[in-house]
mmCIF file of C-alpha atoms and ligand atoms in Angstrom:
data_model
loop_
_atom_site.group_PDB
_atom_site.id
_atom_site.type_symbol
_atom_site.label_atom_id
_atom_site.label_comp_id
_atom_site.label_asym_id
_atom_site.label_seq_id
_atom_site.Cartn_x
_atom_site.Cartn_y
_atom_site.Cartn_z
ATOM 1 C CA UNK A 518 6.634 21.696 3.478
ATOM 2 C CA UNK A 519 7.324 18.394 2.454
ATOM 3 C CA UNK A 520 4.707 16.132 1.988
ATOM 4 C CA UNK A 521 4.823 12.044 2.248
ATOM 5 C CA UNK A 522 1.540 10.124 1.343
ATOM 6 C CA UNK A 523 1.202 6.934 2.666
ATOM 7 C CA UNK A 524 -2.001 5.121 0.199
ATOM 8 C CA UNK A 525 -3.007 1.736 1.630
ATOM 9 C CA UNK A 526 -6.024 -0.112 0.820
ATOM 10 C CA UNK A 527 -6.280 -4.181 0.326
ATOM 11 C CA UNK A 528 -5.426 -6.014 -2.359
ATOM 12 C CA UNK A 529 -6.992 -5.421 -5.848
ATOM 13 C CA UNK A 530 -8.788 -2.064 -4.592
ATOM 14 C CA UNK A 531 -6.863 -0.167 -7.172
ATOM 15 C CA UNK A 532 -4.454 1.956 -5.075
ATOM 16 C CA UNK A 533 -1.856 1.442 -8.100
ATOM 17 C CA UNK A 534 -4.503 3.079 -10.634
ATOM 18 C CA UNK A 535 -5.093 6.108 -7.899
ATOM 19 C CA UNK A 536 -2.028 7.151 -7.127
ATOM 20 C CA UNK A 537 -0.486 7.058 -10.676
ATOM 21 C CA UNK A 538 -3.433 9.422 -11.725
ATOM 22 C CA UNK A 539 -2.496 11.493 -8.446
ATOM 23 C CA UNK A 540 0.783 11.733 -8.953
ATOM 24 C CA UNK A 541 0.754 12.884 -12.743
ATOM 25 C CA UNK A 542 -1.556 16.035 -10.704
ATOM 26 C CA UNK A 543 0.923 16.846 -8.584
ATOM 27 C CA UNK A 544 4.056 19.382 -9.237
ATOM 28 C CA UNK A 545 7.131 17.908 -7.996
ATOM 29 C CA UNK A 546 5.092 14.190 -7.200
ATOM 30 C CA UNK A 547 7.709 11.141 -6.672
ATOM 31 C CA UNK A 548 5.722 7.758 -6.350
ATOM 32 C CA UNK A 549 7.021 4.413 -4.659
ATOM 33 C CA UNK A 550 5.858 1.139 -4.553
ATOM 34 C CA UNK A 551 6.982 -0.623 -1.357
ATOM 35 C CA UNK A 552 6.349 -3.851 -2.469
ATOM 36 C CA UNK A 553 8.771 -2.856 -6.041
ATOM 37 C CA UNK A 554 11.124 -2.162 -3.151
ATOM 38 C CA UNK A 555 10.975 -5.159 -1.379
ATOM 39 C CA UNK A 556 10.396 -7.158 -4.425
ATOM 40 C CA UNK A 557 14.178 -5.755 -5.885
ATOM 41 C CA UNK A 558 16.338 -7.036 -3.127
ATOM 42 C CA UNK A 559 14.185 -10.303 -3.157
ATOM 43 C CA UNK A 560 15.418 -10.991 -6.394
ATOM 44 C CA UNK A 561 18.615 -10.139 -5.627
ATOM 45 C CA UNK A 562 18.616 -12.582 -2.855
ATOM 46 C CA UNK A 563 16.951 -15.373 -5.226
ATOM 47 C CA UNK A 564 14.792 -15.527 -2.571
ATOM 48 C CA UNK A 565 11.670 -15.066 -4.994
ATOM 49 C CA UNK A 566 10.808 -14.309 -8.970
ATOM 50 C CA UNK A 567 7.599 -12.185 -8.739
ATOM 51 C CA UNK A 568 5.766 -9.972 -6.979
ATOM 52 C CA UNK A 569 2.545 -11.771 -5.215
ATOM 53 C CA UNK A 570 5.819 -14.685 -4.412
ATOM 54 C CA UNK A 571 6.858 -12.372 -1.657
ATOM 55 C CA UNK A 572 3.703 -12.925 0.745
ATOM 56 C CA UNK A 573 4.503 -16.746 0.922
ATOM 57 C CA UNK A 574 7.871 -16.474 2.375
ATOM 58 C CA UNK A 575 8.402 -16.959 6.267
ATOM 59 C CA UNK A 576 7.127 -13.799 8.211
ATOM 60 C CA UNK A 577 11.105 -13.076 9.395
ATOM 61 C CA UNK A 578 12.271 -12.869 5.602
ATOM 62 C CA UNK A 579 9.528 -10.612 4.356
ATOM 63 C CA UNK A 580 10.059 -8.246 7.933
ATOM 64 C CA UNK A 581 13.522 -8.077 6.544
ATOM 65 C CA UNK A 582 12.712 -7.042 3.041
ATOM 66 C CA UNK A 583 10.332 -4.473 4.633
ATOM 67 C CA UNK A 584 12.791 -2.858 7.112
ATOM 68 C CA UNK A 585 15.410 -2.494 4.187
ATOM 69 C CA UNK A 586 12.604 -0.786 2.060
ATOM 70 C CA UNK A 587 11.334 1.572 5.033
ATOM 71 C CA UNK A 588 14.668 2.926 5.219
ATOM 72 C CA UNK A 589 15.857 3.215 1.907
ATOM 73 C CA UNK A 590 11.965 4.842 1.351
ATOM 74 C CA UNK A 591 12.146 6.978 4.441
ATOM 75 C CA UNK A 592 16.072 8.535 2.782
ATOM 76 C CA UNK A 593 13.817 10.071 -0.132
ATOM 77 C CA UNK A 594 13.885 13.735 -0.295
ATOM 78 C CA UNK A 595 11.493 15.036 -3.084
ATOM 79 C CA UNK A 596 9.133 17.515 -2.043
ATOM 80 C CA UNK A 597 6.225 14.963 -2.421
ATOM 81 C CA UNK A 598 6.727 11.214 -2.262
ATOM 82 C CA UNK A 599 3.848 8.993 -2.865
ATOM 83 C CA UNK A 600 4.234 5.594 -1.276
ATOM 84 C CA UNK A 601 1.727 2.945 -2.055
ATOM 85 C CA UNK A 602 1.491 -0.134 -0.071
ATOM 86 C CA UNK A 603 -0.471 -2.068 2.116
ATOM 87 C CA UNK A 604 -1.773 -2.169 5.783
ATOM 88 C CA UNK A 605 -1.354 -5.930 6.452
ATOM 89 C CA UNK A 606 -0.460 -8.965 4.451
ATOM 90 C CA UNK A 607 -2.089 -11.854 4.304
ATOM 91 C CA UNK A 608 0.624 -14.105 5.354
ATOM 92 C CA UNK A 609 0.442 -18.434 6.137
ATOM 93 C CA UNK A 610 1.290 -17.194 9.610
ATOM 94 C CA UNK A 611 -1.730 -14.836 9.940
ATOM 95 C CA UNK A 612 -2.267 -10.764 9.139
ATOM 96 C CA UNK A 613 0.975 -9.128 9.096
ATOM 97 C CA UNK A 614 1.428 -5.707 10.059
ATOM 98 C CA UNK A 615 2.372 -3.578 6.651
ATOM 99 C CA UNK A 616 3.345 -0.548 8.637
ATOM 100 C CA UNK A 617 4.488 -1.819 12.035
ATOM 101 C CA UNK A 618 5.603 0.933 14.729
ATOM 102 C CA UNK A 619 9.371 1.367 12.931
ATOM 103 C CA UNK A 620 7.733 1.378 9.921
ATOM 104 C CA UNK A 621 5.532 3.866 10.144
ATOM 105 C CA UNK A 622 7.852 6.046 12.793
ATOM 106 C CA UNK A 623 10.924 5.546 9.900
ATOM 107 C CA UNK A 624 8.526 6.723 6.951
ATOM 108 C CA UNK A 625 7.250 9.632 8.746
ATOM 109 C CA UNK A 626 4.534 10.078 6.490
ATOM 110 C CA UNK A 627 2.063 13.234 6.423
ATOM 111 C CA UNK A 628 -0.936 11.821 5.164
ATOM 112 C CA UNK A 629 -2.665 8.595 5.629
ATOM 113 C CA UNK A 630 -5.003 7.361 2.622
ATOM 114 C CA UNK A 631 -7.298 4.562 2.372
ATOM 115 C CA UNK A 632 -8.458 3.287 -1.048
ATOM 116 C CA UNK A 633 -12.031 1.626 -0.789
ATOM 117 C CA UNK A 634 -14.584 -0.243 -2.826
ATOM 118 C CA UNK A 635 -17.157 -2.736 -2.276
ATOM 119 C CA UNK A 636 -16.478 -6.211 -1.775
ATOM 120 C CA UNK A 637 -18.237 -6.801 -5.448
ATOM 121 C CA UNK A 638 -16.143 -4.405 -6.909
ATOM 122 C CA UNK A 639 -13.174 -6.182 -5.478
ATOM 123 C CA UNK A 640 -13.590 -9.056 -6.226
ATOM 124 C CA UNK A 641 -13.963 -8.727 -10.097
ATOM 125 C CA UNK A 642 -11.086 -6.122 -10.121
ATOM 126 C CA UNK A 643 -8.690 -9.228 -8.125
ATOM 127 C CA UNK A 644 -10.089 -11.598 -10.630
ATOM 128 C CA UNK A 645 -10.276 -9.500 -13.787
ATOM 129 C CA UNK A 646 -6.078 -9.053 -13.983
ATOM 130 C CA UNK A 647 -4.642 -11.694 -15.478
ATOM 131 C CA UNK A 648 -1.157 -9.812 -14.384
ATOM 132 C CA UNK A 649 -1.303 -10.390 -11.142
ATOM 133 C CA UNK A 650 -2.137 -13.301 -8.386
ATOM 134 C CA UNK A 651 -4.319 -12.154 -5.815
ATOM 135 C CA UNK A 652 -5.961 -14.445 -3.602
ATOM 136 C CA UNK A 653 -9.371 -15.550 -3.759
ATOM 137 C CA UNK A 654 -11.284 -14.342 -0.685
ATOM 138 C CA UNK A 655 -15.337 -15.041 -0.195
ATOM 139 C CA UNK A 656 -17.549 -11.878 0.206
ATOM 140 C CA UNK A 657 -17.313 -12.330 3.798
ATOM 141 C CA UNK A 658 -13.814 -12.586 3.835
ATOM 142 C CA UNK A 659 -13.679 -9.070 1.638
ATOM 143 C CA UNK A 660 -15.558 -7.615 4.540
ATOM 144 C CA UNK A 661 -13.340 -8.535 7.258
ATOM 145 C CA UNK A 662 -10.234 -7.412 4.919
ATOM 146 C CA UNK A 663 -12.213 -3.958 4.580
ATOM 147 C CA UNK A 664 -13.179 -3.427 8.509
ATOM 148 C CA UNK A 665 -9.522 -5.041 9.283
ATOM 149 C CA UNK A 666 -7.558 -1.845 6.941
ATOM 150 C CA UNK A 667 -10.270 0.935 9.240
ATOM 151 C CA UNK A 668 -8.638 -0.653 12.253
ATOM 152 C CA UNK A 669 -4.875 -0.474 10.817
ATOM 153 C CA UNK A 670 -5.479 2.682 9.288
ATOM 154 C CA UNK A 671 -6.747 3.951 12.669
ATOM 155 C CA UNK A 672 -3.698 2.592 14.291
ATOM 156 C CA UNK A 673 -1.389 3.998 11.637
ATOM 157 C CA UNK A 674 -2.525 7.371 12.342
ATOM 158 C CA UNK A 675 -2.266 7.731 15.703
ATOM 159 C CA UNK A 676 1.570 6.115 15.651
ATOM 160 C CA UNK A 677 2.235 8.925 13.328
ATOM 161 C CA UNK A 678 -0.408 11.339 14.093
ATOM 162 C CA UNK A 679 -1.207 11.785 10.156
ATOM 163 C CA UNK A 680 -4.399 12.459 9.336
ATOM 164 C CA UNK A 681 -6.097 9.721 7.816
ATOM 165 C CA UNK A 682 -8.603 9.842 4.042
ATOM 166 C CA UNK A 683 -10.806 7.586 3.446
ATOM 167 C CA UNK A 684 -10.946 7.837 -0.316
ATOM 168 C CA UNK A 685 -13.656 5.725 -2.242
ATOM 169 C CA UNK A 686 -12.816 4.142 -5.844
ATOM 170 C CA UNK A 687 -16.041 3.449 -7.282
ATOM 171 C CA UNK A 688 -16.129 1.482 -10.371
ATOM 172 C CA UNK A 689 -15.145 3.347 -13.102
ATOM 173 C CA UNK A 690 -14.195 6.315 -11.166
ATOM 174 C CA UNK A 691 -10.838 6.044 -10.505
ATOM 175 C CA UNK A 692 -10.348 9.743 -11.619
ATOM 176 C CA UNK A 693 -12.402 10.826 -9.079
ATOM 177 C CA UNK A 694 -10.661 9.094 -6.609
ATOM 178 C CA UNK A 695 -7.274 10.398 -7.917
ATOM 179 C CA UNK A 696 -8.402 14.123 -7.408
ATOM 180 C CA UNK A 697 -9.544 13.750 -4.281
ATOM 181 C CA UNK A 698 -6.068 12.275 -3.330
ATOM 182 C CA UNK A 699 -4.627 15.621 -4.848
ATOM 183 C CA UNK A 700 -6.868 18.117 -3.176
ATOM 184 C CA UNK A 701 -6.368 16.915 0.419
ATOM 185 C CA UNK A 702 -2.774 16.964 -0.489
ATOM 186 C CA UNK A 703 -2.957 20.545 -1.773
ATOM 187 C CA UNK A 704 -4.385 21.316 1.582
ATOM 188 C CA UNK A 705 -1.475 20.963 3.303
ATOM 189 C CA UNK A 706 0.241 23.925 1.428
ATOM 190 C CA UNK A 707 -1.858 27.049 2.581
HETATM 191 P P1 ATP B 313 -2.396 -4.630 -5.282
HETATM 192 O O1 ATP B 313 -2.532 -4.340 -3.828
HETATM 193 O O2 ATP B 313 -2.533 -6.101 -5.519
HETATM 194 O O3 ATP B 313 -1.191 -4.013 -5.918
HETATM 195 P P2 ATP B 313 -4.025 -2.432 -6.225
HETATM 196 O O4 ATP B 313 -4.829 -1.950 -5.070
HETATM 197 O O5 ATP B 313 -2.811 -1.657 -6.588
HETATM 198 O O6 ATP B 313 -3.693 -3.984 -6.001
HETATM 199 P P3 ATP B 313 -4.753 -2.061 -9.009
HETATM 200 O O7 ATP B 313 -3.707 -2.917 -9.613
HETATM 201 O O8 ATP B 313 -4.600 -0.584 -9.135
HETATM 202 O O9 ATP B 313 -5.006 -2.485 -7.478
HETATM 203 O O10 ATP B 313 -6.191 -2.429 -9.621
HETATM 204 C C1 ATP B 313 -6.668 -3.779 -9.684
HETATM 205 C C2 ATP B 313 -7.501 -3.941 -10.957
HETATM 206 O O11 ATP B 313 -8.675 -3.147 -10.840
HETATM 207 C C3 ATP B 313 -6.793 -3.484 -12.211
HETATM 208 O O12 ATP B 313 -7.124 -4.360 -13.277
HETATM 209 C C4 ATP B 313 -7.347 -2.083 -12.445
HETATM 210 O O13 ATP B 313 -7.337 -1.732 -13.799
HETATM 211 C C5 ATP B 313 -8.767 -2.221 -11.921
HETATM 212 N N1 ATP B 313 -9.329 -0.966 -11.377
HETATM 213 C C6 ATP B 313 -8.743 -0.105 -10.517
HETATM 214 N N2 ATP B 313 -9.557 0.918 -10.209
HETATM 215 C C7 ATP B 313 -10.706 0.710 -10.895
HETATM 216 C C8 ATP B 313 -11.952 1.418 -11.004
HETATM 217 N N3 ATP B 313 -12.196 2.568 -10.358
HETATM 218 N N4 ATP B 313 -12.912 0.888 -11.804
HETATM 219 C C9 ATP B 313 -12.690 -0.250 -12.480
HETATM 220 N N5 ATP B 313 -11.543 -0.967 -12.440
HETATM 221 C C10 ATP B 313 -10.566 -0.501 -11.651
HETATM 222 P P1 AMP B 314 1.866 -4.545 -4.373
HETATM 223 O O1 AMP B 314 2.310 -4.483 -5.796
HETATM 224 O O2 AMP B 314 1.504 -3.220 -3.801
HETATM 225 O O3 AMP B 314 0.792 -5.585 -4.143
HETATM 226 O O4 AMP B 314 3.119 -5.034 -3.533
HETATM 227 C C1 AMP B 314 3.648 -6.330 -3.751
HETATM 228 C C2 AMP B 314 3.832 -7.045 -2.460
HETATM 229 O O5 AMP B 314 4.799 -6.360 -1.658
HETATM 230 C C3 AMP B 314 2.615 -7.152 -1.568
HETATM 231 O O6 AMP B 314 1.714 -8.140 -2.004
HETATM 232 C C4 AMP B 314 3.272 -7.509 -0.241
HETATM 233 O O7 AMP B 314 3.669 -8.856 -0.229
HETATM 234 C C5 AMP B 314 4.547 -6.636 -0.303
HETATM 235 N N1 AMP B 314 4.380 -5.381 0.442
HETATM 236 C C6 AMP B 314 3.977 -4.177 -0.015
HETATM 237 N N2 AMP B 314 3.959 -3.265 0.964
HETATM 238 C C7 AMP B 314 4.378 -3.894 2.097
HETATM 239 C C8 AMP B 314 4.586 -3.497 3.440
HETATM 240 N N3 AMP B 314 4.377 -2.246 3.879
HETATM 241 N N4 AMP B 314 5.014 -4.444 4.317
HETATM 242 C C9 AMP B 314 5.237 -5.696 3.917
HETATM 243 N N5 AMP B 314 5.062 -6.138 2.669
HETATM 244 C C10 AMP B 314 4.629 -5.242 1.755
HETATM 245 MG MG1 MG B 315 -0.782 -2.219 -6.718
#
Protein backbone atom coordinates (compact mmCIF):
# COMPACT_ATOMS: atom_id res chain seq x y z
CA UNK A 1 0.00 0.00 0.00
CA UNK A 2 1.26 3.17 -0.89
CA UNK A 3 0.70 5.91 1.20
CA UNK A 4 0.57 9.88 0.18
CA UNK A 5 0.16 12.44 3.10
CA UNK A 6 -1.15 15.54 2.26
CA UNK A 7 -0.09 18.09 5.74
CA UNK A 8 -1.75 21.50 5.42
CA UNK A 9 -2.15 23.94 8.08
CA UNK A 10 -1.74 28.00 7.69
CA UNK A 11 1.10 29.81 7.58
CA UNK A 12 3.70 29.75 10.45
CA UNK A 13 1.80 26.72 12.26
CA UNK A 14 4.89 24.67 11.88
CA UNK A 15 3.86 21.99 9.33
CA UNK A 16 7.67 22.20 8.04
CA UNK A 17 8.95 21.26 11.73
CA UNK A 18 6.16 18.23 11.82
CA UNK A 19 6.62 16.58 8.97
CA UNK A 20 10.49 16.61 8.91
CA UNK A 21 10.29 14.92 12.44
CA UNK A 22 7.60 12.50 10.76
CA UNK A 23 9.33 11.67 8.04
CA UNK A 24 12.80 10.80 9.75
CA UNK A 25 9.98 8.02 11.68
CA UNK A 26 8.97 6.61 8.79
CA UNK A 27 10.75 3.58 6.72
CA UNK A 28 10.82 4.36 3.18
CA UNK A 29 9.35 8.34 3.97
CA UNK A 30 9.92 10.80 0.80
CA UNK A 31 8.90 14.46 1.80
CA UNK A 32 7.89 17.39 -0.69
CA UNK A 33 7.39 20.81 -0.33
CA UNK A 34 4.90 22.11 -2.92
CA UNK A 35 5.73 25.47 -2.57
CA UNK A 36 9.94 24.27 -3.19
CA UNK A 37 8.18 22.95 -6.28
CA UNK A 38 6.53 25.80 -7.42
CA UNK A 39 9.15 28.07 -6.13
CA UNK A 40 11.94 26.07 -8.71
CA UNK A 41 10.25 26.74 -11.97
CA UNK A 42 9.49 30.35 -10.67
CA UNK A 43 12.96 31.00 -10.68
CA UNK A 44 13.48 29.51 -13.69
CA UNK A 45 10.96 31.73 -15.23
CA UNK A 46 12.54 34.93 -13.38
CA UNK A 47 9.26 35.32 -12.48
CA UNK A 48 10.27 35.61 -8.64
CA UNK A 49 13.59 35.29 -6.20
CA UNK A 50 12.11 33.80 -2.97
CA UNK A 51 9.74 31.87 -1.54
CA UNK A 52 6.90 34.13 0.33
CA UNK A 53 7.47 36.31 -3.51
CA UNK A 54 5.30 33.67 -5.04
CA UNK A 55 1.87 34.65 -3.22
CA UNK A 56 2.07 38.23 -4.77
CA UNK A 57 2.03 37.24 -8.31
CA UNK A 58 -1.35 37.36 -10.38
CA UNK A 59 -3.68 34.38 -9.34
CA UNK A 60 -3.24 32.84 -13.24
CA UNK A 61 0.71 32.66 -12.80
CA UNK A 62 0.76 31.05 -9.40
CA UNK A 63 -2.36 28.40 -10.77
CA UNK A 64 0.26 27.67 -13.33
CA UNK A 65 3.16 27.03 -11.05
CA UNK A 66 0.73 24.86 -9.00
CA UNK A 67 -0.62 22.66 -11.85
CA UNK A 68 3.08 21.99 -13.02
CA UNK A 69 3.93 20.99 -9.33
CA UNK A 70 0.67 18.73 -8.85
CA UNK A 71 1.77 16.76 -11.66
CA UNK A 72 5.28 16.46 -11.41
CA UNK A 73 4.26 15.64 -7.36
CA UNK A 74 1.45 13.31 -8.28
CA UNK A 75 4.48 11.15 -10.88
CA UNK A 76 6.27 10.26 -7.42
CA UNK A 77 6.40 6.67 -6.69
CA UNK A 78 8.02 6.03 -3.21
CA UNK A 79 6.12 3.98 -0.98
CA UNK A 80 5.37 7.06 1.28
CA UNK A 81 5.47 10.62 0.02
CA UNK A 82 4.95 13.38 2.40
CA UNK A 83 3.68 16.54 0.77
CA UNK A 84 3.46 19.66 2.80
CA UNK A 85 1.58 22.59 1.64
CA UNK A 86 -1.17 24.72 2.19
CA UNK A 87 -5.05 24.82 1.94
CA UNK A 88 -5.45 28.39 0.56
CA UNK A 89 -3.22 31.32 -0.09
CA UNK A 90 -3.67 34.47 0.86
CA UNK A 91 -3.56 36.09 -2.44
CA UNK A 92 -4.29 40.32 -3.44
CA UNK A 93 -7.18 38.72 -5.29
CA UNK A 94 -8.69 36.96 -2.22
CA UNK A 95 -8.21 33.12 -0.61
CA UNK A 96 -6.94 30.91 -3.19
CA UNK A 97 -7.70 27.41 -3.29
CA UNK A 98 -4.22 25.36 -2.41
CA UNK A 99 -5.72 22.08 -3.44
CA UNK A 100 -8.39 22.89 -6.03
CA UNK A 101 -10.48 19.81 -7.51
CA UNK A 102 -7.37 18.79 -10.14
CA UNK A 103 -5.23 19.28 -7.51
CA UNK A 104 -6.32 17.25 -5.11
CA UNK A 105 -7.90 14.50 -7.78
CA UNK A 106 -4.03 14.59 -9.55
CA UNK A 107 -2.26 14.09 -6.02
CA UNK A 108 -4.45 11.36 -4.98
CA UNK A 109 -3.43 11.59 -1.58
CA UNK A 110 -4.37 8.97 1.31
CA UNK A 111 -4.35 11.00 4.21
CA UNK A 112 -5.40 14.46 4.95
CA UNK A 113 -3.52 16.30 7.96
CA UNK A 114 -4.14 19.50 9.57
CA UNK A 115 -1.42 21.19 11.67
CA UNK A 116 -3.02 23.47 14.46
CA UNK A 117 -2.10 25.92 17.17
CA UNK A 118 -3.57 28.82 18.79
CA UNK A 119 -3.72 32.06 17.29
CA UNK A 120 -1.01 33.21 20.16
CA UNK A 121 1.12 30.56 19.31
CA UNK A 122 0.97 31.64 15.73
CA UNK A 123 1.54 34.59 15.82
CA UNK A 124 4.96 34.59 17.70
CA UNK A 125 6.06 31.49 15.63
CA UNK A 126 5.19 33.95 12.09
CA UNK A 127 6.99 36.70 13.83
CA UNK A 128 9.80 34.88 15.63
CA UNK A 129 11.60 33.66 12.00
CA UNK A 130 13.57 36.08 10.75
CA UNK A 131 13.89 33.50 7.57
CA UNK A 132 10.85 33.89 6.34
CA UNK A 133 8.03 36.72 5.46
CA UNK A 134 4.80 35.84 6.68
CA UNK A 135 2.15 38.25 6.85
CA UNK A 136 0.99 39.99 9.77
CA UNK A 137 -2.60 38.97 10.56
CA UNK A 138 -4.61 40.39 13.89
CA UNK A 139 -5.88 37.69 16.37
CA UNK A 140 -9.10 37.85 14.69
CA UNK A 141 -7.77 37.44 11.47
CA UNK A 142 -5.74 34.11 12.89
CA UNK A 143 -9.17 32.85 13.77
CA UNK A 144 -10.80 33.16 10.54
CA UNK A 145 -7.46 31.62 8.86
CA UNK A 146 -7.96 28.63 11.46
CA UNK A 147 -11.96 28.04 10.94
CA UNK A 148 -11.24 28.88 7.02
CA UNK A 149 -8.36 25.53 6.78
CA UNK A 150 -11.57 23.17 8.91
CA UNK A 151 -13.69 24.22 5.96
CA UNK A 152 -10.91 23.43 3.15
CA UNK A 153 -9.78 20.55 4.91
CA UNK A 154 -13.41 19.32 5.02
CA UNK A 155 -13.70 19.97 1.38
CA UNK A 156 -10.38 18.33 0.59
CA UNK A 157 -11.52 15.20 2.02
CA UNK A 158 -14.52 14.58 0.57
CA UNK A 159 -12.97 15.44 -3.19
CA UNK A 160 -10.61 12.71 -2.34
CA UNK A 161 -12.37 10.79 0.23
CA UNK A 162 -9.06 10.76 2.54
CA UNK A 163 -9.54 10.76 5.87
CA UNK A 164 -8.76 13.86 7.44
CA UNK A 165 -6.26 14.46 11.17
CA UNK A 166 -6.53 17.13 12.93
CA UNK A 167 -3.12 17.15 14.55
CA UNK A 168 -2.37 19.86 17.30
CA UNK A 169 1.30 21.49 17.61
CA UNK A 170 1.39 22.87 20.93
CA UNK A 171 4.23 25.01 21.80
CA UNK A 172 7.10 23.17 22.32
CA UNK A 173 5.64 19.96 21.32
CA UNK A 174 6.34 19.55 17.98
CA UNK A 175 7.50 15.90 18.71
CA UNK A 176 4.35 15.07 19.80
CA UNK A 177 2.77 16.27 16.94
CA UNK A 178 5.27 14.44 14.65
CA UNK A 179 4.32 10.97 16.21
CA UNK A 180 1.00 11.35 15.98
CA UNK A 181 1.49 12.08 12.18
CA UNK A 182 3.40 8.62 12.13
CA UNK A 183 0.95 6.49 14.01
CA UNK A 184 -2.15 7.34 11.95
CA UNK A 185 0.08 6.67 9.06
CA UNK A 186 1.14 3.28 10.43
CA UNK A 187 -2.52 2.58 10.59
CA UNK A 188 -2.97 2.26 7.24
CA UNK A 189 -0.62 -0.84 7.00
CA UNK A 190 -2.54 -3.58 9.07
P1 LIG B 1 4.94 28.07 6.24
O1 LIG B 1 3.55 27.72 5.86
O2 LIG B 1 5.13 29.55 6.16
O3 LIG B 1 5.99 27.28 5.52
P2 LIG B 1 5.15 26.29 8.51
O4 LIG B 1 3.77 25.89 8.89
O5 LIG B 1 5.95 25.32 7.71
O6 LIG B 1 5.10 27.73 7.81
P3 LIG B 1 7.43 26.24 10.30
O7 LIG B 1 8.41 26.92 9.42
O8 LIG B 1 7.59 24.77 10.51
O9 LIG B 1 5.93 26.60 9.86
O10 LIG B 1 7.44 26.91 11.76
C1 LIG B 1 7.33 28.33 11.95
C2 LIG B 1 8.19 28.73 13.15
O11 LIG B 1 7.61 28.17 14.33
C3 LIG B 1 9.61 28.23 13.08
O12 LIG B 1 10.48 29.22 13.62
C4 LIG B 1 9.59 26.98 13.95
O13 LIG B 1 10.84 26.72 14.53
C5 LIG B 1 8.56 27.35 15.01
N1 LIG B 1 7.83 26.19 15.56
C6 LIG B 1 7.25 25.18 14.87
N2 LIG B 1 6.63 24.31 15.69
C7 LIG B 1 6.82 24.78 16.95
C8 LIG B 1 6.43 24.32 18.26
N3 LIG B 1 5.73 23.20 18.46
N4 LIG B 1 6.81 25.08 19.32
C9 LIG B 1 7.53 26.19 19.15
N5 LIG B 1 7.95 26.68 17.96
C10 LIG B 1 7.59 25.98 16.87
P1 LIG C 1 5.76 27.12 2.06
O1 LIG C 1 7.24 27.07 2.22
O2 LIG C 1 5.07 25.85 2.44
O3 LIG C 1 5.14 28.33 2.74
O4 LIG C 1 5.47 27.31 0.52
C1 LIG C 1 5.90 28.49 -0.14
C2 LIG C 1 4.79 29.07 -0.94
O5 LIG C 1 4.42 28.17 -1.98
C3 LIG C 1 3.50 29.35 -0.20
O6 LIG C 1 3.56 30.52 0.58
C4 LIG C 1 2.53 29.49 -1.38
O7 LIG C 1 2.69 30.74 -2.01
C5 LIG C 1 3.07 28.40 -2.33
N1 LIG C 1 2.30 27.15 -2.21
C6 LIG C 1 2.55 26.08 -1.43
N2 LIG C 1 1.63 25.13 -1.61
C7 LIG C 1 0.76 25.59 -2.54
C8 LIG C 1 -0.41 25.07 -3.17
N3 LIG C 1 -0.91 23.86 -2.90
N4 LIG C 1 -1.04 25.86 -4.08
C9 LIG C 1 -0.56 27.07 -4.38
N5 LIG C 1 0.52 27.62 -3.83
C10 LIG C 1 1.19 26.88 -2.91
MG1 LIG D 1 6.86 25.50 5.81
Amino acid sequence: LKLRAVVVGIPGVGKTTVVDKAVSSLEGGKLVSFGTVMLEEAKRRKWVKSRDQLRGMTVVRQRELQTLAARKIAGMRDSIVIVDTHLFIRTKEGFWPGLPYDVVRAMRPTHLVLVEASPREIASRRAGDAARYRDVVTHQGLEEELALARSYLAVSSTLSGAPMLIVANAEGKSDKAASVVVEALRSARP
